[in-house]
Coordinates of C-alpha atoms in Angstrom, one line a residue:
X1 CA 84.4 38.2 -6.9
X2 CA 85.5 35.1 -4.9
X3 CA 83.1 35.6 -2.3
X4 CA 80.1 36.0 -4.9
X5 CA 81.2 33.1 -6.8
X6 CA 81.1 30.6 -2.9
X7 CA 77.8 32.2 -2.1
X8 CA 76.4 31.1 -5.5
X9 CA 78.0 27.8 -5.1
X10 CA 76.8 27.2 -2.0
X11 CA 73.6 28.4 -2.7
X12 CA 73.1 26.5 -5.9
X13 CA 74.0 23.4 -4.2
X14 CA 71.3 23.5 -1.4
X15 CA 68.7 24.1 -3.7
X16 CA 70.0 20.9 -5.4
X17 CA 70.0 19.1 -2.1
X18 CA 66.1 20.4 -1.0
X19 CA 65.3 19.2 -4.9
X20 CA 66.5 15.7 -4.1
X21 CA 64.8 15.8 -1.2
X22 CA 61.4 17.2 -2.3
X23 CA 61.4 14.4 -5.1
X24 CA 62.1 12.0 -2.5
X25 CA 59.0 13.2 -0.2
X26 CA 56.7 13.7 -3.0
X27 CA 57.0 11.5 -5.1
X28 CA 57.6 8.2 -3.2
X29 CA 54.8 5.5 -3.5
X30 CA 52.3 5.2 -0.8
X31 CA 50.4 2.0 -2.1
X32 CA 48.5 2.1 1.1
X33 CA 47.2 5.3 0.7
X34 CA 45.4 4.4 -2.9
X35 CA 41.9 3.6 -1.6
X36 CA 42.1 7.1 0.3
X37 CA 43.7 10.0 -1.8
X38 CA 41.4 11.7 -3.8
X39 CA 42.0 14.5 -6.1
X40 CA 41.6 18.0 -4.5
X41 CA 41.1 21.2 -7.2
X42 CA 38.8 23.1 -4.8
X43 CA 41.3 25.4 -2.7
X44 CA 40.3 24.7 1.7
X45 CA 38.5 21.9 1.1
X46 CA 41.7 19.6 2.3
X47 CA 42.4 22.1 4.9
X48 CA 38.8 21.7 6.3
X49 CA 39.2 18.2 6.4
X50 CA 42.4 18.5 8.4
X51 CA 40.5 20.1 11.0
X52 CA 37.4 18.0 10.9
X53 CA 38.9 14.8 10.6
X54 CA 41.9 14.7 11.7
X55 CA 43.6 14.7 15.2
X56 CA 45.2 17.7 16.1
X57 CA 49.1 16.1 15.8
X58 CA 48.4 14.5 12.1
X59 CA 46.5 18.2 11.0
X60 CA 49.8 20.0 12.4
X61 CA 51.8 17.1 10.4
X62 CA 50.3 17.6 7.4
X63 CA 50.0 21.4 7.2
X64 CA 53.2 21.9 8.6
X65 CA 54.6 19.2 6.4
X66 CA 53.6 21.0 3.2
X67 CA 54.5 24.5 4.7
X68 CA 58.2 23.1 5.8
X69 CA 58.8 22.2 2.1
X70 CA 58.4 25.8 0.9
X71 CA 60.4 27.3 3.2
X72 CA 63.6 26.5 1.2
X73 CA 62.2 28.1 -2.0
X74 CA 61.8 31.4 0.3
X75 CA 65.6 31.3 1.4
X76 CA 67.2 30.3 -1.9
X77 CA 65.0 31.9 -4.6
X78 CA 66.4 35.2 -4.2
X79 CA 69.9 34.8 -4.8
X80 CA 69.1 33.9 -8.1
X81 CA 65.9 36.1 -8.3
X82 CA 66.6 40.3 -9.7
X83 CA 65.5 42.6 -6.9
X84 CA 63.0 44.1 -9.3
X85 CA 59.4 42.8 -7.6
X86 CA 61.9 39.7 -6.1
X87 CA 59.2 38.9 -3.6
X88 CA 56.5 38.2 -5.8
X89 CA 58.7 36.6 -8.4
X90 CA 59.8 34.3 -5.4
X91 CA 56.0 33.6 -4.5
X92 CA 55.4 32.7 -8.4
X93 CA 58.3 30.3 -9.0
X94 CA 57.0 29.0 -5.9
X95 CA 53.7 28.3 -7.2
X96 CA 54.5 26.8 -10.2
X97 CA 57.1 24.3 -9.1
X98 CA 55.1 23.2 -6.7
X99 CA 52.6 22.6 -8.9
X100 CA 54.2 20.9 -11.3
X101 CA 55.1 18.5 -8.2
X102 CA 51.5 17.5 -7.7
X103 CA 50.8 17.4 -10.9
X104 CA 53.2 14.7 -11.3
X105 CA 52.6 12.6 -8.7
X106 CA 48.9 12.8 -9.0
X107 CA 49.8 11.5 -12.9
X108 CA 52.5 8.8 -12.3
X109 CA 53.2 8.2 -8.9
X110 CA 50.8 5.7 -6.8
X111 CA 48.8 6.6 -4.1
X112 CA 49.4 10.3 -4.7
X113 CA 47.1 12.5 -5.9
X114 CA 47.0 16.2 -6.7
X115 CA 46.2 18.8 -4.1
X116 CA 45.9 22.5 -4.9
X117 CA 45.8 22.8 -1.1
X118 CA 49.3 21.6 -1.0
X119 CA 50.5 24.4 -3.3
X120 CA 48.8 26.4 -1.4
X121 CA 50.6 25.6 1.5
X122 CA 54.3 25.2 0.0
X123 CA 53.4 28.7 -1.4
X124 CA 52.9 29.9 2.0
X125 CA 55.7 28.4 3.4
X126 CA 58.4 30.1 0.8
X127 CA 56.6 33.9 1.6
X128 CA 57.2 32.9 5.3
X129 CA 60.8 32.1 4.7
X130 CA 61.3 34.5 2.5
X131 CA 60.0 37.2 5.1
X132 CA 61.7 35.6 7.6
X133 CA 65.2 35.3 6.9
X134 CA 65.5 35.4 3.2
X135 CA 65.0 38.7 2.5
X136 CA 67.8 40.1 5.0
X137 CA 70.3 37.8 3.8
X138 CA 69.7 38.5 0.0
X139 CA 69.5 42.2 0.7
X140 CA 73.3 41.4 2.4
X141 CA 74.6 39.8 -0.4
X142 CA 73.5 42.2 -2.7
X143 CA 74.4 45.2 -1.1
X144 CA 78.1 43.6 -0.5
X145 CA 78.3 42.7 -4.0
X146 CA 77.9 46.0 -5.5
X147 CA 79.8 47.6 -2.7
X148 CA 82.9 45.6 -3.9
X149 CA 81.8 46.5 -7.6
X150 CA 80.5 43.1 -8.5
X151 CA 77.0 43.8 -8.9
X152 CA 74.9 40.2 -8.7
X153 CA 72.8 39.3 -11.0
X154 CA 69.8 40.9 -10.4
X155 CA 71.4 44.2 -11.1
X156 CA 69.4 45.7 -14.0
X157 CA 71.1 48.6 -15.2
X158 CA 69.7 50.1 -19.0
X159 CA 72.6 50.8 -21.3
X160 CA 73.7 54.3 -22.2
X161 CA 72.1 55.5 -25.7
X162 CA 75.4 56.3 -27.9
X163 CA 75.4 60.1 -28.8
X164 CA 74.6 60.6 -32.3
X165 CA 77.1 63.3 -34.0
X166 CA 75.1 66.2 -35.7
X167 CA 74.9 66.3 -39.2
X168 CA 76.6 68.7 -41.6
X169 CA 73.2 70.9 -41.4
X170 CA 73.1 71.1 -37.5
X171 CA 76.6 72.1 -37.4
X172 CA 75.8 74.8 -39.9
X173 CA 73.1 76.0 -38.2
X174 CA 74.7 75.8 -34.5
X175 CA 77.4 78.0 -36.3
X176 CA 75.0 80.9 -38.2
X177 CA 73.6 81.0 -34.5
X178 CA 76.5 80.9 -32.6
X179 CA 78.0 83.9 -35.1
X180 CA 75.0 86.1 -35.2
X181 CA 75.2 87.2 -31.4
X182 CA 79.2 88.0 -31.9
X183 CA 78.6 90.2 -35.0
X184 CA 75.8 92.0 -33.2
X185 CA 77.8 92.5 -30.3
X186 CA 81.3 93.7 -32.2
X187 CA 78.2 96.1 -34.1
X188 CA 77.3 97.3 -31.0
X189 CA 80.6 97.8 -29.6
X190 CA 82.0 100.0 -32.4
X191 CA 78.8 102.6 -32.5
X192 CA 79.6 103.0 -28.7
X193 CA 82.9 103.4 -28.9
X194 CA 82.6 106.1 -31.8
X195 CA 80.0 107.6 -30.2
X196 CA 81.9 108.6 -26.9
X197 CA 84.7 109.3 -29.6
X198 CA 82.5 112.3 -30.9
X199 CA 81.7 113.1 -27.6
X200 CA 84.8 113.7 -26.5
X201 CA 85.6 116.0 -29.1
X202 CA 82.7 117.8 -28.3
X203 CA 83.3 118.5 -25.1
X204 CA 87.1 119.2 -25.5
X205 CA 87.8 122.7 -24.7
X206 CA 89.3 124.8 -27.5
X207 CA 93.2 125.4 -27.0
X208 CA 94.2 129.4 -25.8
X209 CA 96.3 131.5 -27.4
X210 CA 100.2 131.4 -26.6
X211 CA 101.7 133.9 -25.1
X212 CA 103.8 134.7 -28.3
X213 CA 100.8 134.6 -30.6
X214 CA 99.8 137.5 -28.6
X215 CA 102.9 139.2 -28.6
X216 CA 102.7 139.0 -32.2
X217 CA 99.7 140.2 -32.4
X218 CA 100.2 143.6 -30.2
X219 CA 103.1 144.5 -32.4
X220 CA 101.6 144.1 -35.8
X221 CA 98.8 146.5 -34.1
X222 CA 101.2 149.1 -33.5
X223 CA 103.0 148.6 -36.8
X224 CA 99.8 148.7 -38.4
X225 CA 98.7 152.0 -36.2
X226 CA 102.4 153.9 -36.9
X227 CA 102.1 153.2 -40.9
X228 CA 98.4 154.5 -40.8
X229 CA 99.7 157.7 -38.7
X230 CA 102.1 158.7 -41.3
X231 CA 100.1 158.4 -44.5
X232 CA 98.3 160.6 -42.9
X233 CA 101.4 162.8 -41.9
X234 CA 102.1 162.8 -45.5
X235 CA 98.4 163.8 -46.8
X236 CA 98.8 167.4 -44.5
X237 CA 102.3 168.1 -45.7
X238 CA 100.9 168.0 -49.2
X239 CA 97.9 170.2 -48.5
X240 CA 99.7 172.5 -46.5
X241 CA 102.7 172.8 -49.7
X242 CA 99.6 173.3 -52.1
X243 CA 98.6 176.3 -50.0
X244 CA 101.9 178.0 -49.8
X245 CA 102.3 177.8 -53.2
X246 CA 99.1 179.7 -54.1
X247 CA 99.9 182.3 -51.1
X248 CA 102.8 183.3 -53.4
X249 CA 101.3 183.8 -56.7

């Protein structure tokens, strides 16, 4: 947080410094210059005449004059920029300070006049800084400032939607749905389990007689067999009686 808060600092305070000194180049006086500036709003036509008319050290003076004052914007710009499209944001701001510079001293200042050819130029001058060295020290910054968990303030993050809470209804519903598969499962669960009951008992083998069942058995046979064998004992002695007694009459 310290360290974000001195880069800031001393970034703000050397884009105050290039301001005061921009004002101070640009909007100066030149009384001598009157008779001579014209207004420009017809982009290369005052970089033409740098080349036509003028020597090569004044053409290198004046384009690399107006170029040099850009730079800054490039270097400074995108500290305070959001990384979201910084460049072109950069190359904007650019553009419109600038021209609201010549614009000014083309209105108020004397022996000034306003140059799109110049904004042209300044513009230039801040992508070239920017490209140059701006870029890889903003990307730094950055990239140490949400390392430590300070994010900058470029960092653009969308807030979280709150969750709604379902209604009475939902809940209801989430409920029938979440009971029907349980009461189709227990369903399914007790036929299966009453159908390998019954198969079971199917298949269970039918218990043998014991040993004295059996026994039982064979001697109510012979019970049975002895009482039959002496009714019929009895029915012969009877017959065989009846005889005698008609023998003897």
């Amino acid at each position: 947080m310290l360290v974000r808060g001195a880069v800031l600092t001393v970034v703000l305070l050397g884009l105050v410094a290039f301001s005061v000194l921009l004002a101070k180049v640009t909007l100066t006086p030149s009384p001598a210059s009157e008779d001579l500036v014209t207004a420009n709003l017809r982009p290369g036509r005052s970089l033409r005449q740098y080349a036509e008319d003028y020597t090569f050290l004044a053409a290198c003076k004046q384009a690399g004059g107006n170029l040099l004052l850009g730079v800054p914007f490039g270097l400074l710009l995108p500290f305070f920029v959001p990384r979201r499209l910084r460049m072109i944001r950069t190359t904007l701001l650019t553009a419109v300070a600038m021209a609201v510079v010549e614009l000014i001293q083309g209105a108020l200042v004397e022996g000034r006049a306003f140059d799109v050819d110049d904004v042209i130029l300044n513009t230039a001058g801040a992508l070239l800084g920017y490209f140059v060295l701006g870029r890889r020290i903003s990307h730094r910054y950055y990239t140490y400032t949400d390392a430590s968990g300070s994010p900058g303030p470029s960092a653009e993050k969308p807030e979280a939607e709150p969750k709604r809470a379902p209604g009475p209804a939902a809940r209801t519903k989430a409920a029938r749905t979440k009971a029907a598969p349980t009461k189709a499962a227990a369903t399914k669960a007790a036929r299966t389990k009453a159908a390998r009951t019954k198969a079971g008992q199917r298949d269970r083998p039918k218990p043998a007689a014991s040993a004295p069942a059996k026994k039982r058995g064979a001697r109510t046979g012979r019970t049975d067999g002895a009482a039959s064998g002496g009714r019929r004992a009895t029915g012969s002695g009877a017959v065989r009686s009846l005889f005698d007694r008609l023998r003897g009459r």
